[in-house]
Short mmCIF file of C-alpha atoms in Angstrom, two decimals:
data_model
loop_
_atom_site.label_atom_id
_atom_site.label_comp_id
_atom_site.label_asym_id
_atom_site.label_seq_id
_atom_site.Cartn_x
_atom_site.Cartn_y
_atom_site.Cartn_z
CA UNK A 1 -5.43 -20.23 -9.70
CA UNK A 2 -2.97 -22.75 -9.49
CA UNK A 3 -2.42 -24.54 -6.06
CA UNK A 4 0.86 -23.63 -3.84
CA UNK A 5 1.91 -27.29 -2.60
CA UNK A 6 4.55 -26.90 -0.08
CA UNK A 7 5.65 -30.42 0.49
CA UNK A 8 7.69 -29.93 3.97
CA UNK A 9 6.50 -32.26 7.39
CA UNK A 10 6.02 -30.34 10.54
CA UNK A 11 3.67 -31.93 12.61
CA UNK A 12 4.45 -34.14 14.64
CA UNK A 13 8.21 -35.32 16.00
CA UNK A 14 9.42 -31.56 13.76
CA UNK A 15 6.67 -29.37 16.28
CA UNK A 16 8.16 -31.31 19.87
CA UNK A 17 12.32 -30.57 17.75
CA UNK A 18 11.09 -26.62 17.43
CA UNK A 19 9.39 -26.74 20.91
CA UNK A 20 12.03 -27.82 22.52
CA UNK A 21 14.54 -25.73 21.55
CA UNK A 22 12.88 -23.31 22.20
CA UNK A 23 10.98 -22.37 18.63
CA UNK A 24 8.23 -20.16 19.12
CA UNK A 25 5.18 -20.78 15.98
CA UNK A 26 2.09 -19.14 15.53
CA UNK A 27 0.78 -17.42 12.40
CA UNK A 28 -1.09 -14.72 11.40
CA UNK A 29 -1.82 -11.28 13.06
CA UNK A 30 -2.69 -7.99 13.14
CA UNK A 31 -1.92 -4.44 13.08
CA UNK A 32 -3.07 -1.37 13.84
CA UNK A 33 -3.95 2.37 12.19
CA UNK A 34 -3.41 5.46 14.25
CA UNK A 35 -6.21 6.36 11.16
CA UNK A 36 -8.44 4.15 13.34
CA UNK A 37 -7.78 4.97 16.05
CA UNK A 38 -5.53 3.55 17.80
CA UNK A 39 -2.23 4.95 18.55
CA UNK A 40 1.23 5.07 16.48
CA UNK A 41 3.78 6.83 18.25
CA UNK A 42 5.64 9.22 15.15
CA UNK A 43 9.18 9.12 15.94
CA UNK A 44 11.21 6.55 13.58
CA UNK A 45 12.46 4.01 15.34
CA UNK A 46 15.58 3.84 13.91
CA UNK A 47 16.13 7.21 15.76
CA UNK A 48 15.47 4.80 19.09
CA UNK A 49 18.06 3.65 21.22
CA UNK A 50 17.99 0.32 20.72
CA UNK A 51 15.37 -1.89 24.04
CA UNK A 52 15.31 -5.12 25.00
CA UNK A 53 13.96 -7.98 24.15
CA UNK A 54 10.52 -8.46 26.61
CA UNK A 55 9.97 -11.89 27.68
CA UNK A 56 6.31 -11.86 29.02
CA UNK A 57 5.61 -14.43 31.59
CA UNK A 58 1.50 -16.02 31.18
CA UNK A 59 1.76 -19.49 31.12
CA UNK A 60 -0.23 -21.33 28.97
CA UNK A 61 -1.05 -18.11 27.41
CA UNK A 62 -0.05 -18.82 24.05
CA UNK A 63 -0.88 -15.28 21.53
CA UNK A 64 -1.20 -15.67 17.90
CA UNK A 65 -1.48 -11.56 17.48
CA UNK A 66 -1.51 -8.47 19.55
CA UNK A 67 -1.97 -4.70 20.28
CA UNK A 68 -0.72 -1.92 21.68
CA UNK A 69 -2.41 0.60 23.55
CA UNK A 70 0.25 4.06 24.02
CA UNK A 71 -1.75 6.56 26.22
CA UNK A 72 -1.33 3.12 28.82
CA UNK A 73 1.97 1.99 27.59
CA UNK A 74 0.45 -1.53 27.18
CA UNK A 75 0.24 -4.23 24.63
CA UNK A 76 -2.74 -6.50 24.84
CA UNK A 77 -2.16 -10.09 23.88
CA UNK A 78 -5.08 -12.91 22.93
CA UNK A 79 -4.35 -16.50 24.01
CA UNK A 80 -5.40 -19.02 21.35
CA UNK A 81 -4.89 -21.79 24.33
CA UNK A 82 -7.29 -20.18 26.71
CA UNK A 83 -9.61 -17.35 24.95
CA UNK A 84 -9.23 -14.46 27.10
CA UNK A 85 -6.75 -11.93 26.35
CA UNK A 86 -4.23 -10.22 28.82
CA UNK A 87 -2.60 -7.20 29.66
CA UNK A 88 0.78 -6.89 28.33
CA UNK A 89 3.42 -4.49 30.59
CA UNK A 90 7.22 -3.03 28.96
CA UNK A 91 8.71 -5.26 31.77
CA UNK A 92 6.46 -8.51 30.63
CA UNK A 93 3.79 -8.23 33.75
CA UNK A 94 0.73 -10.43 32.08
CA UNK A 95 -2.42 -10.46 33.98
CA UNK A 96 -6.27 -10.97 32.38
CA UNK A 97 -8.15 -8.26 30.52
CA UNK A 98 -10.77 -10.19 28.73
CA UNK A 99 -12.42 -13.46 30.56
CA UNK A 100 -15.40 -14.04 27.90
CA UNK A 101 -17.33 -17.56 27.75
CA UNK A 102 -17.95 -16.67 24.19
CA UNK A 103 -14.64 -16.90 23.02
CA UNK A 104 -12.66 -20.09 22.16
CA UNK A 105 -9.38 -18.72 20.95
CA UNK A 106 -8.23 -15.09 20.90
CA UNK A 107 -7.01 -14.47 17.81
CA UNK A 108 -6.86 -11.30 15.97
CA UNK A 109 -6.16 -8.24 18.54
CA UNK A 110 -7.01 -4.90 17.31
CA UNK A 111 -6.59 -1.14 19.92
CA UNK A 112 -9.72 1.13 18.95
CA UNK A 113 -8.68 3.76 20.50
CA UNK A 114 -10.85 6.42 19.31
CA UNK A 115 -14.13 4.35 20.74
CA UNK A 116 -12.12 2.91 23.25
CA UNK A 117 -12.46 -0.68 22.80
CA UNK A 118 -10.79 -3.30 21.73
CA UNK A 119 -12.42 -6.18 19.16
CA UNK A 120 -11.16 -9.40 18.90
CA UNK A 121 -11.59 -12.47 16.41
CA UNK A 122 -12.70 -15.28 17.76
CA UNK A 123 -10.91 -19.22 15.92
CA UNK A 124 -11.31 -22.51 17.53
CA UNK A 125 -7.97 -24.58 15.84
CA UNK A 126 -9.55 -27.57 17.96
CA UNK A 127 -6.87 -27.17 20.86
CA UNK A 128 -7.90 -24.53 23.05
CA UNK A 129 -9.96 -24.79 26.67
CA UNK A 130 -13.11 -24.45 25.72
CA UNK A 131 -13.24 -25.78 22.04
CA UNK A 132 -14.54 -28.72 20.19
CA UNK A 133 -12.24 -30.90 19.06
CA UNK A 134 -14.64 -32.99 17.21
CA UNK A 135 -15.39 -29.79 15.07
CA UNK A 136 -11.78 -27.29 14.90
CA UNK A 137 -12.39 -24.18 13.07
CA UNK A 138 -16.29 -24.74 13.05
CA UNK A 139 -16.25 -21.17 15.59
CA UNK A 140 -15.74 -17.76 13.55
CA UNK A 141 -16.54 -13.99 15.61
CA UNK A 142 -15.49 -11.12 16.27
CA UNK A 143 -16.01 -9.87 19.48
CA UNK A 144 -16.47 -6.15 21.17
CA UNK A 145 -14.82 -5.01 24.42
CA UNK A 146 -14.39 -2.12 26.70
CA UNK A 147 -11.28 -0.95 26.51
CA UNK A 148 -11.28 0.05 30.28
CA UNK A 149 -13.21 -2.44 32.25
CA UNK A 150 -12.74 -5.31 29.56
CA UNK A 151 -16.13 -5.99 29.38
CA UNK A 152 -18.24 -7.21 25.87
CA UNK A 153 -19.99 -4.33 24.10
CA UNK A 154 -21.24 -7.06 21.72
CA UNK A 155 -20.26 -11.03 19.91
CA UNK A 156 -21.08 -11.28 16.16
CA UNK A 157 -21.24 -15.27 15.17
CA UNK A 158 -19.20 -15.00 11.28
CA UNK A 159 -20.92 -18.95 10.70
CA UNK A 160 -24.33 -17.55 10.91
CA UNK A 161 -23.95 -14.45 8.21
CA UNK A 162 -21.98 -16.55 6.35
CA UNK A 163 -24.29 -19.82 6.12
CA UNK A 164 -22.48 -21.51 3.86
CA UNK A 165 -20.96 -24.56 6.54
CA UNK A 166 -17.93 -24.04 5.25
CA UNK A 167 -14.66 -23.82 8.02
CA UNK A 168 -13.38 -20.73 8.79
CA UNK A 169 -11.00 -18.95 10.56
CA UNK A 170 -11.45 -15.33 11.25
CA UNK A 171 -6.89 -13.86 10.77
CA UNK A 172 -7.30 -10.44 11.33
CA UNK A 173 -9.28 -7.50 11.94
CA UNK A 174 -9.09 -3.56 10.82
CA UNK A 175 -10.80 -0.53 11.23
CA UNK A 176 -11.60 2.69 9.41
CA UNK A 177 -11.64 5.65 10.39
CA UNK A 178 -16.15 5.76 10.81
CA UNK A 179 -15.54 2.82 13.16
CA UNK A 180 -17.00 0.18 10.43
CA UNK A 181 -14.86 -2.76 11.19
CA UNK A 182 -13.60 -5.23 7.97
CA UNK A 183 -12.61 -9.41 9.12
CA UNK A 184 -10.69 -11.46 7.16
CA UNK A 185 -11.38 -15.32 6.83
CA UNK A 186 -8.08 -17.50 6.39
CA UNK A 187 -10.05 -20.37 4.96
CA UNK A 188 -12.63 -19.24 2.42
CA UNK A 189 -12.38 -15.81 0.29
CA UNK A 190 -15.21 -13.68 2.22
CA UNK A 191 -14.83 -10.16 3.88
CA UNK A 192 -17.31 -9.71 6.60
CA UNK A 193 -18.52 -6.03 7.32
CA UNK A 194 -19.55 -5.36 11.11
CA UNK A 195 -20.58 -1.74 11.67
CA UNK A 196 -20.04 -0.18 16.11
CA UNK A 197 -22.81 -2.02 17.07
CA UNK A 198 -22.12 -5.62 16.09
CA UNK A 199 -24.04 -5.51 12.82
CA UNK A 200 -22.63 -7.98 10.52
CA UNK A 201 -22.50 -8.10 6.62
CA UNK A 202 -20.61 -9.49 3.32
CA UNK A 203 -18.68 -7.06 1.71
CA UNK A 204 -16.49 -9.34 0.68
CA UNK A 205 -16.43 -12.69 -1.28
CA UNK A 206 -13.70 -12.89 -4.53
CA UNK A 207 -11.80 -15.57 -6.25
CA UNK A 208 -9.21 -12.70 -5.68
CA UNK A 209 -8.98 -13.92 -2.00
CA UNK A 210 -9.20 -17.76 -2.41
CA UNK A 211 -7.04 -19.05 0.28
CA UNK A 212 -3.26 -21.50 -2.02
CA UNK A 213 -1.03 -21.82 0.17
CA UNK A 214 -0.62 -25.99 1.99
CA UNK A 215 0.80 -26.49 5.05
CA UNK A 216 1.58 -30.23 5.47
CA UNK A 217 -0.74 -31.74 8.13
CA UNK A 218 -2.24 -28.70 9.64
CA UNK A 219 -4.21 -26.75 7.31
CA UNK A 220 -4.46 -26.76 3.20
CA UNK A 221 -5.76 -23.89 0.81
CA UNK A 222 -4.10 -20.97 3.63
CA UNK A 223 -4.82 -17.74 2.79
CA UNK A 224 -5.76 -13.85 4.26
CA UNK A 225 -3.96 -13.63 7.49
CA UNK A 226 -3.71 -9.72 7.55
CA UNK A 227 -5.51 -6.68 6.72
CA UNK A 228 -4.93 -3.07 7.36
CA UNK A 229 -7.50 0.11 6.01
CA UNK A 230 -5.06 2.94 4.12
CA UNK A 231 -5.74 5.24 3.15
CA UNK A 232 -7.50 6.16 0.17
CA UNK A 233 -10.15 4.96 1.73
CA UNK A 234 -9.35 1.18 0.69
CA UNK A 235 -8.30 -2.47 2.65
CA UNK A 236 -5.13 -3.68 1.79
CA UNK A 237 -5.19 -8.12 2.63
CA UNK A 238 -2.60 -9.70 3.22
CA UNK A 239 -2.04 -13.50 1.64
CA UNK A 240 -0.32 -16.58 3.09
CA UNK A 241 1.09 -17.10 -0.82
CA UNK A 242 3.12 -13.38 -0.06
CA UNK A 243 1.21 -11.90 -2.02
CA UNK A 244 -1.18 -8.72 -1.14
CA UNK A 245 -4.21 -7.34 -2.65
CA UNK A 246 -6.01 -4.16 -2.62
CA UNK A 247 -9.33 -3.58 -2.39
CA UNK A 248 -11.78 -0.21 -2.24
CA UNK A 249 -14.03 0.34 0.37
CA UNK A 250 -17.06 1.94 -2.33
CA UNK A 251 -16.56 -0.41 -5.01
CA UNK A 252 -14.44 -3.12 -3.63
CA UNK A 253 -16.04 -5.49 -6.72
CA UNK A 254 -12.87 -3.47 -7.98
CA UNK A 255 -10.42 -5.48 -5.60
CA UNK A 256 -6.47 -6.62 -7.49
CA UNK A 257 -3.57 -7.34 -6.77
CA UNK A 258 -1.52 -5.28 -5.99
CA UNK A 259 2.04 -5.49 -8.34
CA UNK A 260 5.43 -5.82 -6.12
CA UNK A 261 8.42 -5.85 -7.27
CA UNK A 262 8.90 -8.98 -5.17
CA UNK A 263 6.67 -11.24 -3.04
CA UNK A 264 6.50 -11.04 1.01
CA UNK A 265 7.61 -14.75 2.37
CA UNK A 266 5.56 -16.96 2.43
CA UNK A 267 3.58 -18.20 4.15
CA UNK A 268 3.13 -13.92 5.19
CA UNK A 269 1.32 -13.06 8.69
CA UNK A 270 0.61 -10.25 10.81
CA UNK A 271 0.86 -6.43 9.49
CA UNK A 272 1.56 -2.98 10.59
CA UNK A 273 0.79 -0.18 9.18
CA UNK A 274 3.33 3.72 9.61
CA UNK A 275 2.94 6.42 10.00
CA UNK A 276 4.43 6.99 7.00
CA UNK A 277 1.63 4.40 5.19
CA UNK A 278 4.24 2.15 4.35
CA UNK A 279 3.54 -1.20 5.81
CA UNK A 280 5.97 -3.61 8.36
CA UNK A 281 4.83 -6.93 8.09
CA UNK A 282 6.03 -10.53 9.39
CA UNK A 283 6.80 -13.84 6.81
CA UNK A 284 7.06 -16.94 8.91
CA UNK A 285 9.24 -19.80 8.88
CA UNK A 286 6.72 -22.32 10.09
CA UNK A 287 7.60 -24.21 6.46
CA UNK A 288 11.13 -23.37 6.08
CA UNK A 289 12.69 -22.82 10.06
CA UNK A 290 14.86 -20.22 8.89
CA UNK A 291 14.42 -16.73 10.97
CA UNK A 292 11.86 -15.43 10.52
CA UNK A 293 11.29 -11.47 7.83
CA UNK A 294 10.19 -8.67 8.68
CA UNK A 295 10.10 -6.14 5.74
CA UNK A 296 9.21 -3.21 4.81
CA UNK A 297 6.44 -2.28 1.68
CA UNK A 298 6.41 0.86 -0.01
CA UNK A 299 3.17 1.31 -2.09
CA UNK A 300 2.44 3.71 -5.15
CA UNK A 301 0.53 4.82 -6.99
CA UNK A 302 -2.63 4.46 -4.84
CA UNK A 303 -0.85 0.61 -4.05
CA UNK A 304 -2.16 -0.31 -7.37
CA UNK A 305 1.96 -1.06 -6.96
CA UNK A 306 4.60 -1.79 -4.15
CA UNK A 307 8.09 -2.04 -3.10
CA UNK A 308 9.09 -4.88 -0.61
CA UNK A 309 12.44 -4.59 0.84
CA UNK A 310 13.67 -7.35 4.06
CA UNK A 311 14.38 -4.48 7.42
CA UNK A 312 15.12 -7.67 9.81
CA UNK A 313 14.88 -11.28 11.08
CA UNK A 314 13.75 -13.05 13.82
CA UNK A 315 15.52 -15.98 15.24
CA UNK A 316 12.58 -17.36 15.78
CA UNK A 317 11.08 -19.07 12.54
CA UNK A 318 7.61 -18.64 13.38
CA UNK A 319 6.99 -15.11 14.26
CA UNK A 320 3.40 -13.78 13.63
CA UNK A 321 2.87 -9.96 14.41
CA UNK A 322 4.47 -7.35 14.24
CA UNK A 323 2.99 -4.38 16.50
CA UNK A 324 4.01 -0.68 17.94
CA UNK A 325 5.99 -0.19 21.28
CA UNK A 326 6.83 2.32 23.78
CA UNK A 327 8.71 5.82 22.52
CA UNK A 328 8.02 4.51 18.17
CA UNK A 329 9.56 1.04 18.46
CA UNK A 330 7.90 -1.85 16.69
CA UNK A 331 7.88 -5.12 18.14
CA UNK A 332 7.17 -8.65 17.23
CA UNK A 333 5.74 -11.71 18.50
CA UNK A 334 6.65 -15.40 19.23
CA UNK A 335 4.11 -17.22 20.62
CA UNK A 336 4.79 -20.81 21.30
CA UNK A 337 2.76 -23.08 18.89
CA UNK A 338 4.80 -25.16 18.40
CA UNK A 339 4.19 -26.02 22.63
CA UNK A 340 0.61 -25.51 21.56
CA UNK A 341 0.14 -28.26 18.68
CA UNK A 342 2.70 -31.04 20.43
CA UNK A 343 0.00 -30.25 23.34
CA UNK A 344 2.97 -29.14 25.62
CA UNK A 345 2.74 -26.13 28.57
CA UNK A 346 4.57 -22.77 27.93
CA UNK A 347 5.27 -20.48 30.47
CA UNK A 348 5.81 -17.62 28.11
CA UNK A 349 6.45 -16.20 25.31
CA UNK A 350 8.69 -13.29 23.32
CA UNK A 351 8.16 -9.54 21.78
CA UNK A 352 11.48 -8.76 20.43
CA UNK A 353 12.50 -5.07 19.30
CA UNK A 354 12.52 -4.99 15.09
CA UNK A 355 13.83 -2.44 12.44
CA UNK A 356 11.30 -1.54 9.78
CA UNK A 357 13.27 0.85 7.76
#
């Protein structure tokens, strides 16, 4: 597979400049599926009054992704800096929900209301308070936490399952209706399967899932950025290069690329499965410096094909995730990775309401 080489500098002075101008930077994330137990309000956003931007007041949280719990009207966001998960109210108030010493950086966050739990991916960019600064990307795992108390049910080490000595980054997690979780690795072409008790195995390794996008001065060969379980018992996996891969759960060896009328913008980041079966996806402006784009992906022929339409933009170039919100809204997350990489403090993050159709 030919490697995509995008020659643009983003580190050092560029990151400092971005942070100084209020550019919030983050890379990938997750949505949630109504069929996997997370709550998905069914009202079309176009019928709703445009809500305000939510300015969350959590200092040095630096969230990469988030999910929404409709019954409690609460967003849950992971912290790349502190390794915690925070509850965020619609008014922007932030409080600690999960504080597990095993979590180095909390990246993907998935609310599984059907089983009253929150799934969190454990990663290490080398920039967190609990990081092993000499060995970044040496941590890869998924933890399950009680939705009410935040206490750990289990936390599985996926490097011990892979046993390949490679760097790993668990970018996203989705949940099937039976409670099985599927976690995707951004740095190897590996999808992990985790049962409800936390027993993990390799579900799929496939060259279709190899990373081909380089982020200069940060990461090379970036691959899977997000995953959703969809009707038909399939996984839809977003690749950072803007392609999508369809994986039948019962026959993962039949994985194939979704035929798109045009690719998602690259780097593609988080996704949200909508009630009508379409997917809302966000593409970061990390490499271009341009506003992030919100896209609607409409499938046909059982996700063998799909069309892509831009429905909105977010001023912060590196906006990393999309999730449901109160009253059928959809919000995009800008978490402040520019400040994190530049070693600067951050006094909060933003959730921006976006159009999805």
